[in-house]
Structure formats: C-alpha cells, structure tokens
Short mmCIF file of C-alpha atoms and ligand atoms in Angstrom, two decimals:
data_model
loop_
_atom_site.label_atom_id
_atom_site.label_comp_id
_atom_site.label_asym_id
_atom_site.label_seq_id
_atom_site.Cartn_x
_atom_site.Cartn_y
_atom_site.Cartn_z
CA UNK A 825 -3.62 -1.36 29.29
CA UNK A 826 -3.50 -0.03 25.57
CA UNK A 827 -1.13 -1.58 22.45
CA UNK A 828 0.16 -0.50 19.54
CA UNK A 829 -0.91 -1.87 16.20
CA UNK A 830 1.41 -1.02 12.84
CA UNK A 831 0.88 -2.07 9.96
CA UNK A 832 3.30 -1.96 7.47
CA UNK A 833 3.24 -1.95 3.83
CA UNK A 834 5.24 -0.92 0.65
CA UNK A 835 4.56 1.76 0.81
CA UNK A 836 2.87 3.13 4.09
CA UNK A 837 3.55 2.75 7.58
CA UNK A 838 0.34 3.37 9.94
CA UNK A 839 0.72 3.40 13.70
CA UNK A 840 -1.82 3.66 15.89
CA UNK A 841 -3.14 2.83 19.90
CA UNK A 842 -5.65 0.47 20.77
CA UNK A 843 -7.45 -0.51 23.64
CA UNK A 844 -8.16 -3.75 25.10
CA UNK A 845 -11.43 -3.68 22.95
CA UNK A 846 -9.81 -3.17 19.80
CA UNK A 847 -10.27 0.23 19.25
CA UNK A 848 -7.80 2.95 17.88
CA UNK A 849 -7.51 5.98 20.02
CA UNK A 850 -5.84 7.98 17.80
CA UNK A 851 -3.60 6.55 14.36
CA UNK A 852 -1.14 8.25 12.59
CA UNK A 853 0.65 7.09 9.08
CA UNK A 854 3.72 8.12 6.68
CA UNK A 855 5.53 7.11 3.42
CA UNK A 856 7.73 3.80 3.85
CA UNK A 857 11.42 5.20 3.37
CA UNK A 858 12.02 1.27 1.66
CA UNK A 859 15.17 3.58 0.01
CA UNK A 860 16.78 3.62 3.60
CA UNK A 861 16.34 0.00 4.27
CA UNK A 862 15.59 -1.85 7.89
CA UNK A 863 17.11 -0.11 9.81
CA UNK A 864 15.70 3.12 8.72
CA UNK A 865 12.46 1.85 8.38
CA UNK A 866 12.61 1.19 12.13
CA UNK A 867 13.86 4.54 13.27
CA UNK A 868 10.84 5.56 11.41
CA UNK A 869 7.99 3.29 13.03
CA UNK A 870 9.98 4.57 16.40
CA UNK A 871 9.24 7.86 15.54
CA UNK A 872 5.92 7.49 14.77
CA UNK A 873 5.26 5.42 17.88
CA UNK A 874 6.23 8.11 20.07
CA UNK A 875 4.69 10.40 18.20
CA UNK A 876 0.93 9.07 19.50
CA UNK A 877 1.91 8.60 22.54
CA UNK A 878 2.86 12.21 22.69
CA UNK A 879 0.16 13.29 21.47
CA UNK A 880 -2.64 11.04 23.61
CA UNK A 881 0.05 11.43 26.49
CA UNK A 882 -0.03 7.94 27.10
CA UNK A 883 3.12 6.62 28.72
CA UNK A 884 5.47 3.70 27.70
CA UNK A 885 4.21 1.81 31.38
CA UNK A 886 0.73 1.86 30.00
CA UNK A 887 1.61 0.50 26.52
CA UNK A 888 1.44 -3.40 27.11
CA UNK A 889 2.76 -4.36 23.69
CA UNK A 890 3.60 -3.58 19.71
CA UNK A 891 2.36 -5.99 17.29
CA UNK A 892 3.11 -5.03 12.96
CA UNK A 893 1.61 -7.17 10.51
CA UNK A 894 4.30 -7.66 7.85
CA UNK A 895 3.97 -7.69 3.67
CA UNK A 896 5.94 -10.89 4.17
CA UNK A 897 6.34 -14.46 6.03
CA UNK A 898 8.24 -14.12 9.52
CA UNK A 899 8.92 -16.52 12.60
CA UNK A 900 6.32 -16.77 15.45
CA UNK A 901 9.37 -14.96 17.13
CA UNK A 902 9.42 -12.00 15.02
CA UNK A 903 12.15 -12.85 12.94
CA UNK A 904 11.14 -12.09 9.13
CA UNK A 905 12.50 -14.62 6.74
CA UNK A 906 11.39 -11.86 3.75
CA UNK A 907 9.15 -9.33 2.97
CA UNK A 908 9.76 -8.84 -1.01
CA UNK A 909 8.15 -5.10 -1.29
CA UNK A 910 10.67 -4.51 1.35
CA UNK A 911 13.70 -5.49 0.05
CA UNK A 912 14.35 -7.23 3.63
CA UNK A 913 15.56 -10.86 4.44
CA UNK A 914 16.26 -12.74 6.80
CA UNK A 915 15.76 -9.58 9.84
CA UNK A 916 15.74 -9.71 13.69
CA UNK A 917 12.42 -7.94 13.51
CA UNK A 918 10.51 -7.83 16.69
CA UNK A 919 14.07 -7.61 18.37
CA UNK A 920 15.46 -4.71 17.11
CA UNK A 921 12.18 -2.81 17.91
CA UNK A 922 11.95 -3.65 21.37
CA UNK A 923 16.00 -2.79 21.42
CA UNK A 924 14.73 -0.14 20.00
CA UNK A 925 11.91 0.80 21.94
CA UNK A 926 11.39 -1.02 25.60
CA UNK A 927 8.60 -3.09 24.68
CA UNK A 928 7.49 -6.09 23.91
CA UNK A 929 6.80 -6.56 19.99
CA UNK A 930 5.10 -9.62 18.01
CA UNK A 931 5.35 -10.11 14.31
CA UNK A 932 2.43 -11.27 12.00
CA UNK A 933 1.79 -11.31 8.73
CA UNK A 934 -0.14 -8.38 7.11
CA UNK A 935 -3.30 -10.28 5.98
CA UNK A 936 -3.47 -12.17 9.37
CA UNK A 937 -3.40 -9.80 11.56
CA UNK A 938 -6.06 -8.16 9.61
CA UNK A 939 -8.18 -11.50 9.33
CA UNK A 940 -7.60 -10.99 13.50
CA UNK A 941 -8.99 -7.20 13.19
CA UNK A 942 -12.21 -8.97 11.55
CA UNK A 943 -12.66 -11.33 13.64
CA UNK A 944 -12.39 -9.07 16.67
CA UNK A 945 -14.28 -6.27 15.41
CA UNK A 946 -15.77 -6.55 12.19
CA UNK A 947 -17.20 -8.95 9.99
CA UNK A 948 -16.13 -12.59 10.97
CA UNK A 949 -16.60 -11.78 14.66
CA UNK A 950 -18.13 -15.05 16.47
CA UNK A 951 -17.27 -17.61 14.08
CA UNK A 952 -14.58 -20.22 14.50
CA UNK A 953 -13.70 -20.96 11.38
CA UNK A 954 -12.68 -18.00 8.86
CA UNK A 955 -10.33 -17.16 5.99
CA UNK A 956 -9.87 -13.23 5.47
CA UNK A 957 -8.45 -12.34 2.05
CA UNK A 958 -6.97 -9.88 1.10
CA UNK A 959 -6.98 -8.17 -2.77
CA UNK A 960 -4.58 -5.35 -3.20
CA UNK A 961 -1.52 -4.89 -5.09
CA UNK A 962 -0.70 -8.89 -4.21
CA UNK A 963 -2.72 -11.45 -2.61
CA UNK A 964 -2.99 -12.52 0.93
CA UNK A 965 -3.91 -14.10 3.56
CA UNK A 966 -5.14 -15.28 6.81
CA UNK A 967 -6.91 -18.17 7.59
CA UNK A 968 -8.66 -19.39 10.91
CA UNK A 969 -9.27 -22.63 12.41
CA UNK A 970 -11.32 -23.59 15.34
CA UNK A 971 -11.00 -20.26 16.86
CA UNK A 972 -7.44 -19.94 16.48
CA UNK A 973 -4.68 -18.05 13.34
CA UNK A 974 -3.46 -20.72 11.44
CA UNK A 975 -0.24 -19.85 9.47
CA UNK A 976 0.81 -23.49 9.29
CA UNK A 977 3.84 -25.28 10.92
CA UNK A 978 7.00 -22.99 10.41
CA UNK A 979 4.76 -19.83 10.56
CA UNK A 980 4.28 -19.75 6.23
CA UNK A 981 1.30 -20.80 5.60
CA UNK A 982 -2.48 -19.35 4.58
CA UNK A 983 -0.20 -17.94 1.51
CA UNK A 984 -3.64 -17.80 -0.72
CA UNK A 985 -2.10 -15.86 -3.28
CA UNK A 986 0.25 -18.60 -4.05
CA UNK A 987 -2.14 -21.41 -5.07
CA UNK A 988 -1.34 -22.26 -7.99
CA UNK A 989 -4.80 -22.01 -10.27
CA UNK A 990 -4.02 -22.28 -14.10
CA UNK A 991 -1.91 -20.95 -17.23
CA UNK A 992 -1.25 -16.55 -17.02
CA UNK A 993 0.16 -14.94 -19.81
CA UNK A 994 2.67 -13.95 -17.09
CA UNK A 995 4.58 -14.74 -14.46
CA UNK A 996 3.95 -14.33 -10.41
CA UNK A 997 6.62 -11.84 -8.81
CA UNK A 998 7.80 -15.20 -6.69
CA UNK A 999 8.78 -16.65 -9.43
CA UNK A 1000 6.22 -19.59 -10.09
CA UNK A 1001 3.83 -19.15 -12.50
CA UNK A 1002 -0.37 -19.49 -12.04
CA UNK A 1003 -0.76 -18.20 -8.78
CA UNK A 1004 -4.23 -16.57 -7.99
CA UNK A 1005 -2.14 -13.65 -7.62
CA UNK A 1006 -1.69 -13.34 -11.03
CA UNK A 1007 -5.82 -13.33 -11.72
CA UNK A 1008 -7.42 -11.45 -9.10
CA UNK A 1009 -4.71 -8.96 -7.79
CA UNK A 1010 -5.34 -4.90 -8.65
CA UNK A 1011 -1.74 -5.48 -10.60
CA UNK A 1012 -3.13 -8.29 -12.10
CA UNK A 1013 -6.70 -6.62 -13.54
CA UNK A 1014 -4.49 -3.61 -14.62
CA UNK A 1015 -1.84 -5.85 -16.60
CA UNK A 1016 -4.98 -7.79 -18.19
CA UNK A 1017 -7.23 -4.76 -18.85
CA UNK A 1018 -3.29 -3.42 -21.10
CA UNK A 1019 -3.24 -6.39 -22.93
CA UNK A 1020 -7.15 -5.89 -24.30
CA UNK A 1021 -6.35 -2.95 -24.70
CA UNK A 1022 -3.31 -2.97 -27.05
CA UNK A 1023 -6.32 -4.05 -29.47
CA UNK A 1024 -9.16 -2.07 -28.45
CA UNK A 1025 -8.55 2.03 -27.89
CA UNK A 1026 -12.60 2.30 -28.26
CA UNK A 1027 -13.25 0.82 -24.56
CA UNK A 1028 -13.84 3.98 -22.33
CA UNK A 1029 -10.60 3.23 -19.97
CA UNK A 1030 -8.69 4.07 -23.10
CA UNK A 1031 -10.70 7.84 -22.00
CA UNK A 1032 -10.43 7.27 -18.64
CA UNK A 1033 -6.49 7.38 -18.93
CA UNK A 1034 -6.15 10.18 -21.16
CA UNK A 1035 -4.55 7.78 -23.65
CA UNK A 1036 -1.77 7.13 -21.74
CA UNK A 1037 -2.55 3.80 -19.79
CA UNK A 1038 0.17 4.69 -17.68
CA UNK A 1039 -2.23 6.62 -15.06
CA UNK A 1040 -4.32 2.95 -15.22
CA UNK A 1041 -5.60 1.51 -12.28
CA UNK A 1042 -8.28 -0.70 -10.13
CA UNK A 1043 -10.14 1.91 -9.33
CA UNK A 1044 -10.70 3.45 -12.81
CA UNK A 1045 -11.33 -0.12 -14.26
CA UNK A 1046 -13.94 -1.11 -11.79
CA UNK A 1047 -15.47 2.73 -13.07
CA UNK A 1048 -15.44 2.18 -16.33
CA UNK A 1049 -17.21 -1.47 -15.41
CA UNK A 1050 -20.11 0.51 -13.32
CA UNK A 1051 -20.45 2.18 -16.68
CA UNK A 1052 -20.92 -1.11 -18.64
CA UNK A 1053 -17.86 -1.04 -20.74
CA UNK A 1054 -17.24 -4.03 -22.03
CA UNK A 1055 -13.57 -3.85 -21.56
CA UNK A 1056 -13.59 -3.31 -18.57
CA UNK A 1057 -16.44 -5.70 -17.73
CA UNK A 1058 -14.21 -8.51 -19.98
CA UNK A 1059 -11.86 -7.89 -16.82
CA UNK A 1060 -13.77 -8.36 -13.99
CA UNK A 1061 -15.27 -11.43 -15.27
CA UNK A 1062 -11.87 -12.77 -15.52
CA UNK A 1063 -11.18 -11.89 -12.39
CA UNK A 1064 -14.59 -13.24 -10.45
CA UNK A 1065 -13.76 -16.49 -12.35
CA UNK A 1066 -10.51 -16.72 -10.84
CA UNK A 1067 -11.13 -15.86 -7.42
CA UNK A 1068 -14.11 -18.22 -7.74
CA UNK A 1069 -12.24 -21.19 -8.74
CA UNK A 1070 -9.74 -19.88 -5.73
CA UNK A 1071 -12.70 -19.39 -2.79
CA UNK A 1072 -14.21 -22.75 -4.05
CA UNK A 1073 -10.72 -24.51 -3.67
CA UNK A 1074 -10.27 -22.80 -0.23
CA UNK A 1075 -14.24 -24.17 1.00
CA UNK A 1076 -13.10 -27.75 -0.14
CA UNK A 1077 -10.70 -28.09 1.60
CA UNK A 1078 -11.40 -26.13 4.75
CA UNK A 1079 -15.18 -25.83 4.67
CA UNK A 1080 -14.92 -22.26 6.90
CA UNK A 1081 -17.80 -20.86 7.96
CA UNK A 1082 -17.50 -17.58 6.03
CA UNK A 1083 -14.42 -16.48 3.76
CA UNK A 1084 -14.23 -12.50 4.02
CA UNK A 1085 -12.29 -10.34 1.23
CA UNK A 1086 -10.82 -7.17 1.93
CA UNK A 1087 -7.91 -5.04 0.51
CA UNK A 1088 -8.73 -2.60 -2.30
CA UNK A 1089 -9.83 -4.57 -4.94
CA UNK A 1090 -13.10 -5.46 -2.58
CA UNK A 1091 -13.32 -1.85 -1.74
CA UNK A 1092 -15.02 -2.60 -5.34
CA UNK A 1093 -16.85 -5.30 -4.39
CA UNK A 1094 -20.62 -4.63 -4.94
CA UNK A 1095 -19.34 -4.81 -8.79
CA UNK A 1096 -18.03 -8.49 -8.14
CA UNK A 1097 -19.88 -10.21 -5.29
CA UNK A 1098 -22.87 -11.12 -6.31
CA UNK A 1099 -21.47 -12.67 -9.35
CA UNK A 1100 -18.92 -14.42 -7.37
CA UNK A 1101 -21.11 -16.04 -5.33
CA UNK A 1102 -23.29 -17.67 -7.58
CA UNK A 1103 -20.02 -18.91 -9.95
CA UNK A 1104 -18.37 -20.08 -6.79
CA UNK A 1105 -21.52 -22.91 -6.26
CA UNK A 1106 -20.22 -24.64 -9.69
CA UNK A 1107 -16.67 -25.45 -8.36
CA UNK A 1108 -17.50 -26.32 -4.91
CA UNK A 1109 -17.12 -30.26 -4.25
CA UNK A 1110 -20.34 -31.08 -2.14
CA UNK A 1111 -22.61 -28.56 -4.23
CA UNK A 1112 -26.51 -28.98 -2.30
CA UNK A 1113 -24.94 -27.80 1.16
CA UNK A 1114 -23.77 -24.06 -0.04
CA UNK A 1115 -22.94 -22.64 3.49
CA UNK A 1116 -20.02 -21.24 3.09
CA UNK A 1117 -20.76 -17.13 3.87
CA UNK A 1118 -18.90 -14.98 0.80
CA UNK A 1119 -18.56 -11.61 2.12
CA UNK A 1120 -16.95 -7.70 1.73
CA UNK A 1121 -15.02 -7.33 4.83
CA UNK A 1122 -15.81 -3.84 7.58
CA UNK A 1123 -12.75 -2.61 8.78
CA UNK A 1124 -11.28 -1.45 5.22
CA UNK A 1125 -7.83 0.68 6.22
CA UNK A 1126 -8.32 0.64 9.98
CA UNK A 1127 -8.33 -3.50 9.71
CA UNK A 1128 -4.03 -3.14 9.87
CA UNK A 1129 -3.75 -1.32 12.63
CA UNK A 1130 -7.04 -3.19 14.76
CA UNK A 1131 -5.84 -6.03 13.89
CA UNK A 1132 -2.23 -5.90 15.26
CA UNK A 1133 -2.83 -4.08 18.22
CA UNK A 1134 -5.11 -6.97 18.78
CA UNK A 1135 -2.51 -9.85 18.10
CA UNK A 1136 -0.35 -8.37 20.55
CA UNK A 1137 -2.89 -8.27 22.86
CA UNK A 1138 -3.39 -11.62 22.77
CA UNK A 1139 0.39 -13.13 22.27
CA UNK A 1140 0.76 -10.57 25.15
CA UNK A 1141 -1.78 -12.61 27.52
CA UNK A 1142 -2.56 -15.66 29.80
CA UNK A 1143 -6.05 -15.10 30.48
CA UNK A 1144 -8.38 -18.29 29.86
CA UNK A 1145 -10.86 -15.68 28.33
CA UNK A 1146 -8.51 -14.74 25.65
CA UNK A 1147 -7.41 -19.01 24.46
CA UNK A 1148 -10.63 -18.61 22.96
CA UNK A 1149 -10.21 -16.18 20.45
CA UNK A 1150 -6.88 -16.53 19.13
CA UNK A 1151 -3.50 -18.90 19.13
CA UNK A 1152 -0.94 -18.33 22.70
CA UNK A 1153 2.30 -18.80 22.59
ZN1 ZN B 1003 3.78 -16.44 -6.80
#
C-alpha cells in the first residue's frame, strides 16, 4: 500500500506518494491559494493528489491513507484550531478532505510530522527520545518521547517557538512577548539585521541588497557572515545565543538523546552549529553529562512529505511493530 504525504504551508503545498518504507515515489507542489480560503485550498490539495495518482497510475484502492502536516494546531481528529499563516480558524480539515477524496485523512502539526520523517528516514533514526526544531519563517517543534509522538494532552504542546526566552525589541506574531521564535527564526534574523543596519550602512549586507532592505533574506545574512561581515556575524551570534538557551531548557527538561535542527535557517547550519554546541554547554544543568547530540536535520524539503506519509501509516496501522515506533490511536 501507499500513502499520500502532504506538506501544507502558507506559501506552498507539497504533495507526494510515499511507500511503506518512507520512500517518495513522486511529488509535486503548487502555491497555496491562501486568499481562496479553506475550501479553495482544499480544492487545490485534491487536484495535486489526483495529479500524482494519475501520473504514477496508482489507484485510490492502493492508497491506505493521507497525512497532512499543517502550520498550526489541531486535534487528533484532524480539526484545525488555528493556522495563522493560512488564516484558518476552527476548520474540519480531515473531515472535509475525507469527503472530497474518500480517503482516510490524518492531520498533525508540520514540525511534528517532520520529526516523524527524521525519525524514520533521517538523522534521529533509532533514537528513543528525540526533539526536532524547525527554524524557518517561524519556529516549530516536534517531540518523540519513548518512541511515541508527544504533542500534549490536547494536541497543542511542543510549541518550542513560543517558549518565552527573554526581552526583545518586538512582539511575537502570537501576541506574546519574548518568544524563542522572535530571536532565532529567519524573520527574527532579518528584523535584527535591519535594526543594526540603521546604524551601519557600511556593512556588506547593505551592498548585497543594493541598498534596499526589502530584499534582505536570512540567506544573505548567512552568506555575509561566512565572508566575515561584522554586522552579519553579530546577527548570527545573537541567534546562536538565544537558540542555545532554548536548547539547554529542552535538554534540562527532557534529557533527549538528540536534538535535530531543520528548516530553512538550518540549511546554513555550518555557520553556527559548532558555536551552538559550545554555548549550550554553558546552560545545561548537569554539565559533566553533556550527552545530548545536537545535529542538523537530513531530509530538508522532503521531511514534510515523508513525515506526513509515515504519520498516516502509523495512525492507520495496528501492527505491533509499528507500535514500537510511533503513537497509535
Ligand atoms: Zn509567540
């Protein structure tokens, strides 16, 4: 049997067919028609599912289930409480997509399904206790505790990005102040860099954006840091410092075997990973037992498709073997 894995973001929808082993057979993607609302996005998802099934000549009877990773919070029944980038509030995603496709649909937070992907096919494979962080526009978290997904009593836990870490110069999109995400996301890097550039127009960063700060991206900041630009390095140092505090908090609370960092920012991990590992040591409680590995994720862009496909598999199966790997419903 096969599974449909869907990575639903505020910018793009990625859909793939995934094998029992977590291999992607085919994938496609499209811009998310956010302005068309919930029903409009559903129609687009259905079109993409049809596209990959027709292309691979795989019939509906060979699809065991659909998994979707969403940028928001949802119940275990696939009811989305909210997904701010999609402007969704209280929508019955699993129920509606099931009505449209006739397939069983399982919904989870996008960072959680990415954690499942890394756990099955990636860098946290075989680890009993693993925490996955995704650093992108925002910051998400996925927890595997005792070989099971942990998302809290109501499915709204593991919100690593909204751990309150310190005072910042702007508020979080969630309405709170001082969230980790406002220090370490791509958005945070850009905001802080712009603030520094108000004072220093000599930075290489300023030249790379042709004097127009609207063109600034996290990638440009990382590129300039690699070239030794002092403003860019200051931005990365600040990010590394706050990320180290966040990771040390997670280590002190959960004592995981591994913390994996994924998402767009992590693709520039070579710039900060060593320093991050050093800085984490300053804040962990049991200092002479520095045993949590801190690694960069492996699956990159495919983590969402593989993870949501595998999430569907685990939720759909009752075999004992699978119970060893992830939570059952
Ligand atoms: Zn927040």
